[in-house]
Amino acid sequence: MSATDTIQFIDLRAQQNRIQHQIEAAIKKVLAHGNYILGPEVKELEEKLAVFSGARHVVSCASGTDALLLVLIARGIKAGDAVLMPSFTFVSTAEVVALLGATPVFVDVKADDFLISPTSLEAAIQDAVKKGLRPKVIIPVDLFGQPADYAAINRIGNSYDLFVMADAAQSFGGARGDKRVGTLAPVTATSFFPAKPLGCYGDGGAIFTDDEGLGLVLRSVRVHGKGQDKYDNVRIGTNGRLDTLQAAILIEKLRLFPEEIEARQRVAARYTVGLKDIVNTPRVVPGTISAWAQYTLRLDRRDAVAARLKEHNVPTAVYYPKPLHQQTAYTRFPTAPGGLPVSEQLAQEVLSLPMHPYLEPQTQDFIIEAVRAAVNNV
Ligand SMILES: *Cc1c(COP(=O)(O)O)cnc(C)c1O
């Protein structure tokens, strides 16, 4: 790479250059038919996402946040209900619970893979019952793209009679064993925010389930709780639809997606080979495919390393600088017994490197050398 090239943290332009004509044709087609709301592309995308993921029913929606919210509305989550989730996540996971008047309960994660800790989860469920709450839902988060241990979590869900909803906003395209994201939990929510592994050109999201009844309720909640038609309101819903234009764009991007997921594996592997002897590189459980939304290191002097990298024009990001239980709006909610020491420590240590399927090997080697130099000199 030459000194004048800027390294992108996520490069959406490289992908656009590959499919510019297809995207423009798809947009033109929507402009020609004019069905901007729930047009034919929305149904086509849902069918293609069902085939891709293996889930029987796919309900597209307006964002990843809405995907989580629509499911909680469909399940009738309300005040007094407890919803368990990792604290080390993006705010949406907890926000949707609090919006419904229910109680988010924060659980710790594991240091090596950033995923919800089954031990902390079980302790938190028992503690929520003692506090007089009704535990109803577990939301594991597939942080940075790696699916959580759904076999273990579904087992805990079954034994306490809790519903499991995967927050797969970062992991669509990933898999665990022979199951793809979308089929690992009874219901899965994902996001098509532009920077996610499969992103549109605006906001978008989708919900995956094999439960036909739930799928039907979700379609109703997505359009103001409609019954026979939208002027027949049988339940309280919202406006949670995916735009036809975004669906048309996603159909084109989905064609590249399997190849891009492969490319992400190569990029992640190159980072790991280049860095694992000097820093904590991310651990992927054998048999698991991460969608590699982020490639995240753990470092002792994280801020100093990030500053050094910035001097060399290597962009980095910290996901997340503060766990949710320490956020002003969320400190009043319960945490698992014993506290959340791992979440708190990770917030100090994590640093995500540039990650996208179009990262060239030479650029990556430059980044790797810059990280090695920074780690050795701070
Ligand atoms: C991005 C994200 C969301 C929210 O998705 P939006 O489409 O931005 O609403 C929810 N949960 C996690 C873990 C995310 O990373």
Short mmCIF file of C-alpha atoms and ligand atoms in Angstrom, two decimals:
data_model
loop_
_atom_site.label_atom_id
_atom_site.label_comp_id
_atom_site.label_asym_id
_atom_site.label_seq_id
_atom_site.Cartn_x
_atom_site.Cartn_y
_atom_site.Cartn_z
CA MET A 1 0.00 0.00 0.00
CA SER A 2 1.18 3.54 -0.63
CA ALA A 3 1.43 6.19 2.04
CA THR A 4 -1.36 8.20 0.41
CA ASP A 5 -4.02 5.49 0.73
CA THR A 6 -6.31 5.91 3.68
CA ILE A 7 -7.16 2.75 5.55
CA GLN A 8 -10.91 2.40 6.04
CA PHE A 9 -12.21 0.86 9.26
CA ILE A 10 -15.08 -0.58 7.21
CA ASP A 11 -14.94 -0.11 3.43
CA LEU A 12 -18.43 0.09 1.93
CA ARG A 13 -17.14 1.69 -1.25
CA ALA A 14 -15.14 -1.33 -2.43
CA GLN A 15 -18.27 -3.47 -2.29
CA GLN A 16 -20.37 -0.81 -4.00
CA ASN A 17 -17.90 -0.62 -6.86
CA ARG A 18 -18.49 -4.34 -7.52
CA ILE A 19 -22.29 -4.06 -7.79
CA GLN A 20 -22.93 -0.44 -8.67
CA HIS A 21 -24.89 -1.31 -11.83
CA GLN A 22 -27.02 -3.98 -10.16
CA ILE A 23 -27.84 -1.62 -7.27
CA GLU A 24 -28.81 1.19 -9.63
CA ALA A 25 -30.99 -1.14 -11.69
CA ALA A 26 -32.68 -2.46 -8.53
CA ILE A 27 -33.42 1.06 -7.29
CA LYS A 28 -34.74 2.08 -10.71
CA LYS A 29 -37.09 -0.89 -10.71
CA VAL A 30 -38.59 0.18 -7.40
CA LEU A 31 -38.98 3.77 -8.65
CA ALA A 32 -40.80 2.37 -11.69
CA HIS A 33 -43.34 0.25 -9.81
CA GLY A 34 -43.69 2.71 -6.95
CA ASN A 35 -44.63 0.20 -4.21
CA TYR A 36 -42.39 1.82 -1.61
CA ILE A 37 -44.03 0.15 1.39
CA LEU A 38 -44.09 -3.67 1.54
CA GLY A 39 -43.49 -3.91 -2.20
CA PRO A 40 -42.59 -7.16 -3.99
CA GLU A 41 -38.87 -6.88 -3.11
CA VAL A 42 -39.69 -7.14 0.60
CA LYS A 43 -41.31 -10.54 0.11
CA GLU A 44 -38.55 -11.65 -2.26
CA LEU A 45 -35.87 -10.69 0.26
CA GLU A 46 -37.68 -12.52 3.08
CA GLU A 47 -37.84 -15.67 0.96
CA LYS A 48 -34.16 -15.42 0.06
CA LEU A 49 -33.17 -14.85 3.69
CA ALA A 50 -35.18 -17.93 4.69
CA VAL A 51 -33.32 -20.04 2.13
CA PHE A 52 -29.96 -18.57 3.14
CA SER A 53 -30.44 -19.08 6.89
CA GLY A 54 -32.55 -22.23 6.92
CA ALA A 55 -35.21 -20.55 9.09
CA ARG A 56 -38.83 -21.27 8.04
CA HIS A 57 -40.18 -17.77 8.58
CA VAL A 58 -38.43 -14.44 8.06
CA VAL A 59 -40.06 -11.12 8.93
CA SER A 60 -38.11 -8.09 7.75
CA CYS A 61 -38.35 -4.89 9.77
CA ALA A 62 -37.10 -1.33 10.09
CA SER A 63 -33.92 -1.92 12.15
CA GLY A 64 -32.14 -4.35 14.43
CA THR A 65 -33.60 -2.48 17.38
CA ASP A 66 -37.10 -2.98 15.98
CA ALA A 67 -36.37 -6.67 15.39
CA LEU A 68 -35.73 -7.08 19.13
CA LEU A 69 -38.66 -4.86 20.07
CA LEU A 70 -41.25 -6.51 17.80
CA VAL A 71 -40.46 -9.93 19.31
CA LEU A 72 -40.81 -8.64 22.88
CA ILE A 73 -44.13 -6.98 21.96
CA ALA A 74 -45.31 -10.19 20.27
CA ARG A 75 -44.40 -12.16 23.43
CA GLY A 76 -46.35 -9.69 25.61
CA ILE A 77 -43.34 -8.61 27.70
CA LYS A 78 -44.41 -6.05 30.31
CA ALA A 79 -43.68 -4.44 33.69
CA GLY A 80 -42.48 -6.95 36.27
CA ASP A 81 -40.95 -9.24 33.63
CA ALA A 82 -37.18 -9.72 33.72
CA VAL A 83 -35.14 -10.08 30.55
CA LEU A 84 -31.59 -11.39 30.97
CA MET A 85 -28.77 -10.20 28.73
CA PRO A 86 -25.02 -9.55 28.74
CA SER A 87 -23.97 -6.10 29.93
CA PHE A 88 -21.15 -6.01 27.39
CA THR A 89 -23.28 -5.19 24.32
CA PHE A 90 -24.77 -2.33 22.31
CA VAL A 91 -27.51 -0.40 24.11
CA SER A 92 -30.38 -1.63 21.88
CA THR A 93 -30.47 -5.00 23.63
CA ALA A 94 -31.49 -3.38 26.94
CA GLU A 95 -33.31 -0.35 25.56
CA VAL A 96 -36.17 -2.33 24.01
CA VAL A 97 -36.79 -4.09 27.34
CA ALA A 98 -36.84 -0.85 29.33
CA LEU A 99 -39.13 0.80 26.75
CA LEU A 100 -41.77 -1.85 27.48
CA GLY A 101 -41.50 -1.17 31.21
CA ALA A 102 -39.84 -4.54 31.83
CA THR A 103 -36.53 -5.00 33.68
CA PRO A 104 -33.24 -5.73 31.93
CA VAL A 105 -31.04 -7.91 34.15
CA PHE A 106 -27.34 -7.67 33.31
CA VAL A 107 -25.20 -10.79 33.16
CA ASP A 108 -21.42 -11.11 32.83
CA VAL A 109 -19.56 -12.44 29.77
CA LYS A 110 -16.56 -14.72 29.26
CA ALA A 111 -13.19 -13.01 28.74
CA ASP A 112 -11.97 -15.26 25.94
CA ASP A 113 -14.93 -15.00 23.55
CA PHE A 114 -16.95 -11.96 24.82
CA LEU A 115 -20.11 -14.11 24.99
CA ILE A 116 -22.69 -14.45 27.79
CA SER A 117 -21.51 -16.59 30.72
CA PRO A 118 -23.91 -19.48 31.46
CA THR A 119 -22.78 -19.49 35.13
CA SER A 120 -23.50 -15.79 35.60
CA LEU A 121 -26.78 -16.22 33.68
CA GLU A 122 -28.08 -18.98 35.92
CA ALA A 123 -27.17 -17.07 39.09
CA ALA A 124 -28.93 -13.97 37.73
CA ILE A 125 -32.13 -15.89 36.93
CA GLN A 126 -32.31 -17.25 40.49
CA ASP A 127 -31.54 -13.83 41.93
CA ALA A 128 -34.26 -12.16 39.79
CA VAL A 129 -36.84 -14.57 41.21
CA LYS A 130 -35.68 -13.72 44.76
CA LYS A 131 -36.14 -10.02 43.93
CA GLY A 132 -39.79 -10.69 43.01
CA LEU A 133 -39.30 -10.35 39.24
CA ARG A 134 -40.68 -12.79 36.66
CA PRO A 135 -37.80 -13.94 34.42
CA LYS A 136 -39.26 -14.39 30.92
CA VAL A 137 -36.62 -14.01 28.22
CA ILE A 138 -32.87 -14.55 27.72
CA ILE A 139 -31.18 -12.45 25.01
CA PRO A 140 -27.71 -13.83 24.24
CA VAL A 141 -25.70 -11.44 22.05
CA ASP A 142 -23.45 -12.81 19.29
CA LEU A 143 -20.86 -10.15 19.98
CA PHE A 144 -18.43 -9.24 17.17
CA GLY A 145 -19.98 -11.94 14.96
CA GLN A 146 -19.51 -15.17 16.90
CA PRO A 147 -22.74 -17.03 17.76
CA ALA A 148 -23.17 -17.65 21.50
CA ASP A 149 -23.30 -21.18 22.97
CA TYR A 150 -26.99 -21.74 22.19
CA ALA A 151 -26.93 -25.41 23.19
CA ALA A 152 -26.04 -24.38 26.75
CA ILE A 153 -28.31 -21.34 26.80
CA ASN A 154 -31.34 -23.10 25.32
CA ARG A 155 -30.86 -25.77 28.01
CA ILE A 156 -30.93 -23.11 30.74
CA GLY A 157 -33.94 -21.50 29.01
CA ASN A 158 -35.81 -24.81 29.02
CA SER A 159 -35.03 -25.63 32.62
CA TYR A 160 -36.33 -22.25 33.88
CA ASP A 161 -39.09 -21.96 31.26
CA LEU A 162 -37.61 -18.86 29.62
CA PHE A 163 -37.84 -17.87 25.98
CA VAL A 164 -34.51 -17.40 24.14
CA MET A 165 -34.10 -14.62 21.55
CA ALA A 166 -30.72 -14.32 19.82
CA ASP A 167 -29.43 -10.78 19.31
CA ALA A 168 -27.64 -11.63 16.08
CA ALA A 169 -27.24 -8.02 14.91
CA GLN A 170 -23.50 -8.69 14.42
CA SER A 171 -23.50 -12.37 13.46
CA PHE A 172 -25.75 -12.85 10.44
CA GLY A 173 -23.83 -15.09 8.05
CA GLY A 174 -22.22 -17.02 10.93
CA ALA A 175 -22.94 -20.57 12.10
CA ARG A 176 -22.45 -22.92 15.01
CA GLY A 177 -22.01 -26.60 14.11
CA ASP A 178 -24.32 -27.35 11.19
CA LYS A 179 -26.77 -24.60 12.12
CA ARG A 180 -26.71 -21.13 10.64
CA VAL A 181 -27.49 -17.95 12.52
CA GLY A 182 -31.27 -17.62 12.29
CA THR A 183 -31.88 -21.20 13.44
CA LEU A 184 -29.80 -21.42 16.64
CA ALA A 185 -32.48 -20.03 18.96
CA PRO A 186 -36.31 -20.17 18.82
CA VAL A 187 -36.19 -16.62 17.48
CA THR A 188 -33.31 -14.54 16.10
CA ALA A 189 -33.11 -10.79 15.53
CA THR A 190 -30.60 -9.20 13.16
CA SER A 191 -29.69 -5.76 11.81
CA PHE A 192 -28.91 -4.49 8.32
CA PHE A 193 -27.34 -1.22 9.56
CA PRO A 194 -24.75 -0.30 6.88
CA ALA A 195 -21.71 -1.34 8.94
CA LYS A 196 -23.05 -4.80 9.90
CA PRO A 197 -21.80 -7.85 7.95
CA LEU A 198 -24.89 -7.66 5.70
CA GLY A 199 -25.84 -3.99 5.56
CA CYS A 200 -28.27 -1.93 3.51
CA TYR A 201 -28.06 1.79 2.62
CA GLY A 202 -30.03 2.97 5.63
CA ASP A 203 -31.73 1.18 8.51
CA GLY A 204 -33.12 -2.34 8.29
CA GLY A 205 -33.49 -5.59 10.20
CA ALA A 206 -35.06 -9.03 10.20
CA ILE A 207 -36.47 -11.68 12.51
CA PHE A 208 -36.03 -15.43 11.95
CA THR A 209 -38.13 -18.22 13.46
CA ASP A 210 -39.53 -21.67 12.75
CA ASP A 211 -42.64 -20.81 14.77
CA GLU A 212 -45.38 -19.99 12.27
CA GLY A 213 -47.70 -18.54 14.93
CA LEU A 214 -45.00 -16.15 16.13
CA GLY A 215 -44.25 -15.17 12.52
CA LEU A 216 -47.90 -14.22 11.97
CA VAL A 217 -48.05 -12.15 15.16
CA LEU A 218 -44.80 -10.38 14.16
CA ARG A 219 -46.31 -9.45 10.78
CA SER A 220 -49.26 -7.95 12.62
CA VAL A 221 -47.14 -6.06 15.19
CA ARG A 222 -44.99 -4.69 12.36
CA VAL A 223 -48.06 -2.95 10.86
CA HIS A 224 -49.80 -1.38 13.88
CA GLY A 225 -51.20 -4.65 15.22
CA LYS A 226 -53.30 -5.23 12.12
CA GLY A 227 -55.91 -7.97 11.90
CA GLN A 228 -57.75 -8.50 8.60
CA ASP A 229 -56.30 -5.23 7.28
CA LYS A 230 -54.47 -2.21 8.65
CA TYR A 231 -57.71 -0.52 9.74
CA ASP A 232 -58.56 -3.57 11.85
CA ASN A 233 -56.32 -3.33 14.92
CA VAL A 234 -56.35 -6.47 17.02
CA ARG A 235 -53.31 -5.76 19.21
CA ILE A 236 -51.01 -2.85 20.05
CA GLY A 237 -48.25 -2.70 17.47
CA THR A 238 -46.03 -0.13 15.81
CA ASN A 239 -44.68 0.90 12.42
CA GLY A 240 -41.75 -1.46 12.02
CA ARG A 241 -41.54 -2.12 8.28
CA LEU A 242 -38.47 -2.44 6.05
CA ASP A 243 -38.55 -0.02 3.07
CA THR A 244 -38.93 -1.64 -0.36
CA LEU A 245 -35.83 0.29 -1.54
CA GLN A 246 -33.71 -1.21 1.23
CA ALA A 247 -35.04 -4.69 0.44
CA ALA A 248 -34.08 -4.23 -3.23
CA ILE A 249 -30.55 -3.20 -2.20
CA LEU A 250 -30.23 -6.13 0.20
CA ILE A 251 -31.25 -8.63 -2.51
CA GLU A 252 -28.25 -7.49 -4.57
CA LYS A 253 -25.89 -7.50 -1.60
CA LEU A 254 -27.04 -10.96 -0.49
CA ARG A 255 -25.66 -12.39 -3.75
CA LEU A 256 -22.14 -11.35 -2.70
CA PHE A 257 -22.60 -12.27 0.93
CA PRO A 258 -21.40 -15.94 0.97
CA GLU A 259 -18.18 -14.86 -0.76
CA GLU A 260 -17.78 -11.94 1.65
CA ILE A 261 -18.19 -14.22 4.67
CA GLU A 262 -15.39 -16.39 3.24
CA ALA A 263 -13.22 -13.31 2.72
CA ARG A 264 -13.83 -12.26 6.34
CA GLN A 265 -12.50 -15.66 7.49
CA ARG A 266 -9.29 -15.06 5.51
CA VAL A 267 -8.86 -11.53 6.88
CA ALA A 268 -9.42 -12.69 10.47
CA ALA A 269 -7.01 -15.61 10.04
CA ARG A 270 -4.29 -13.29 8.69
CA TYR A 271 -4.64 -10.98 11.71
CA THR A 272 -4.48 -13.93 14.08
CA VAL A 273 -1.36 -15.41 12.49
CA GLY A 274 0.31 -11.99 12.51
CA LEU A 275 -0.58 -11.01 16.06
CA LYS A 276 -1.23 -13.99 18.29
CA ASP A 277 2.30 -14.15 19.70
CA ILE A 278 2.16 -10.63 21.17
CA VAL A 279 -1.49 -9.83 22.02
CA ASN A 280 -4.73 -11.59 23.01
CA THR A 281 -6.40 -12.34 19.69
CA PRO A 282 -10.09 -13.32 19.56
CA ARG A 283 -10.98 -16.94 20.25
CA VAL A 284 -13.46 -18.67 17.98
CA VAL A 285 -14.87 -21.91 19.33
CA PRO A 286 -14.00 -24.84 16.99
CA GLY A 287 -16.92 -25.67 14.69
CA THR A 288 -18.14 -22.07 14.81
CA ILE A 289 -18.14 -19.58 11.95
CA SER A 290 -17.97 -15.97 13.04
CA ALA A 291 -19.37 -13.32 10.71
CA TRP A 292 -16.43 -11.19 11.95
CA ALA A 293 -18.40 -7.97 12.34
CA GLN A 294 -15.34 -6.89 14.33
CA TYR A 295 -11.85 -8.22 14.89
CA THR A 296 -11.22 -7.34 18.52
CA LEU A 297 -8.00 -7.58 20.52
CA ARG A 298 -7.52 -7.37 24.27
CA LEU A 299 -4.61 -5.12 25.26
CA ASP A 300 -3.10 -3.94 28.53
CA ARG A 301 -2.38 -0.38 27.42
CA ARG A 302 -5.25 -0.09 24.99
CA ASP A 303 -5.57 3.70 24.80
CA ALA A 304 -1.84 4.22 24.27
CA VAL A 305 -1.78 1.57 21.53
CA ALA A 306 -4.82 3.15 19.83
CA ALA A 307 -3.12 6.58 19.94
CA ARG A 308 0.05 5.15 18.35
CA LEU A 309 -1.99 3.47 15.62
CA LYS A 310 -3.80 6.71 14.91
CA GLU A 311 -0.43 8.41 14.34
CA HIS A 312 0.17 5.81 11.62
CA ASN A 313 -3.30 6.43 10.16
CA VAL A 314 -4.59 3.04 11.28
CA PRO A 315 -8.19 3.59 12.42
CA THR A 316 -9.43 1.56 15.40
CA ALA A 317 -12.57 1.55 17.53
CA VAL A 318 -13.55 0.61 21.07
CA TYR A 319 -16.67 -1.54 21.31
CA TYR A 320 -17.67 -0.87 24.04
CA PRO A 321 -15.99 1.68 26.32
CA LYS A 322 -18.65 1.23 29.05
CA PRO A 323 -20.78 -1.83 29.82
CA LEU A 324 -24.52 -1.14 30.00
CA HIS A 325 -24.83 -1.60 33.77
CA GLN A 326 -22.52 1.43 34.15
CA GLN A 327 -24.45 3.63 31.70
CA THR A 328 -26.32 6.52 33.33
CA ALA A 329 -29.70 5.40 32.00
CA TYR A 330 -29.22 1.79 33.12
CA THR A 331 -27.45 1.84 36.52
CA ARG A 332 -30.77 1.28 38.33
CA PHE A 333 -31.31 -2.17 36.83
CA PRO A 334 -30.17 -5.40 38.52
CA THR A 335 -26.87 -7.16 37.84
CA ALA A 336 -25.91 -10.80 38.34
CA PRO A 337 -24.76 -11.77 41.87
CA GLY A 338 -21.01 -11.27 42.23
CA GLY A 339 -21.04 -8.30 39.86
CA LEU A 340 -19.76 -8.12 36.31
CA PRO A 341 -15.95 -7.98 36.64
CA VAL A 342 -15.24 -9.39 33.16
CA SER A 343 -17.50 -6.87 31.39
CA GLU A 344 -15.82 -4.05 33.32
CA GLN A 345 -12.34 -5.28 32.49
CA LEU A 346 -13.10 -5.83 28.79
CA ALA A 347 -14.34 -2.25 28.49
CA GLN A 348 -10.77 -1.18 29.43
CA GLU A 349 -8.98 -3.67 27.18
CA VAL A 350 -10.80 -4.11 23.88
CA LEU A 351 -9.66 -2.59 20.60
CA SER A 352 -11.16 -3.43 17.22
CA LEU A 353 -9.02 -3.31 14.06
CA PRO A 354 -10.14 -2.42 10.52
CA MET A 355 -12.32 -5.32 9.34
CA HIS A 356 -14.13 -5.82 6.05
CA PRO A 357 -14.06 -8.37 3.22
CA TYR A 358 -12.09 -6.08 0.89
CA LEU A 359 -9.09 -5.53 3.13
CA GLU A 360 -6.04 -6.21 0.95
CA PRO A 361 -3.24 -8.44 2.32
CA GLN A 362 -0.66 -5.63 1.93
CA THR A 363 -2.86 -3.20 3.87
CA GLN A 364 -3.40 -5.82 6.53
CA ASP A 365 0.32 -6.47 6.82
CA PHE A 366 0.86 -2.74 7.29
CA ILE A 367 -1.75 -2.76 10.08
CA ILE A 368 -0.20 -5.85 11.67
CA GLU A 369 3.26 -4.26 11.66
CA ALA A 370 1.82 -1.04 13.11
CA VAL A 371 0.10 -2.98 15.93
CA ARG A 372 3.30 -4.93 16.68
CA ALA A 373 5.35 -1.73 16.79
CA ALA A 374 2.77 0.05 18.96
CA VAL A 375 2.50 -2.83 21.44
CA ASN A 376 6.30 -3.02 21.74
CA ASN A 377 6.70 0.74 22.23
CA VAL A 378 4.02 1.88 24.67
C1 LIG B 1 -26.28 -2.84 15.81
C2 LIG B 1 -26.83 -3.60 16.97
C3 LIG B 1 -28.19 -3.53 17.34
C4 LIG B 1 -29.15 -2.55 16.73
O1 LIG B 1 -29.29 -2.59 15.37
P1 LIG B 1 -29.86 -1.28 14.60
O2 LIG B 1 -30.17 -1.80 13.25
O3 LIG B 1 -28.79 -0.26 14.63
O4 LIG B 1 -31.09 -0.84 15.32
C5 LIG B 1 -28.63 -4.34 18.36
N1 LIG B 1 -27.80 -5.17 19.02
C6 LIG B 1 -26.49 -5.24 18.73
C7 LIG B 1 -25.62 -6.17 19.49
C8 LIG B 1 -25.95 -4.44 17.71
O5 LIG B 1 -24.65 -4.51 17.42
#
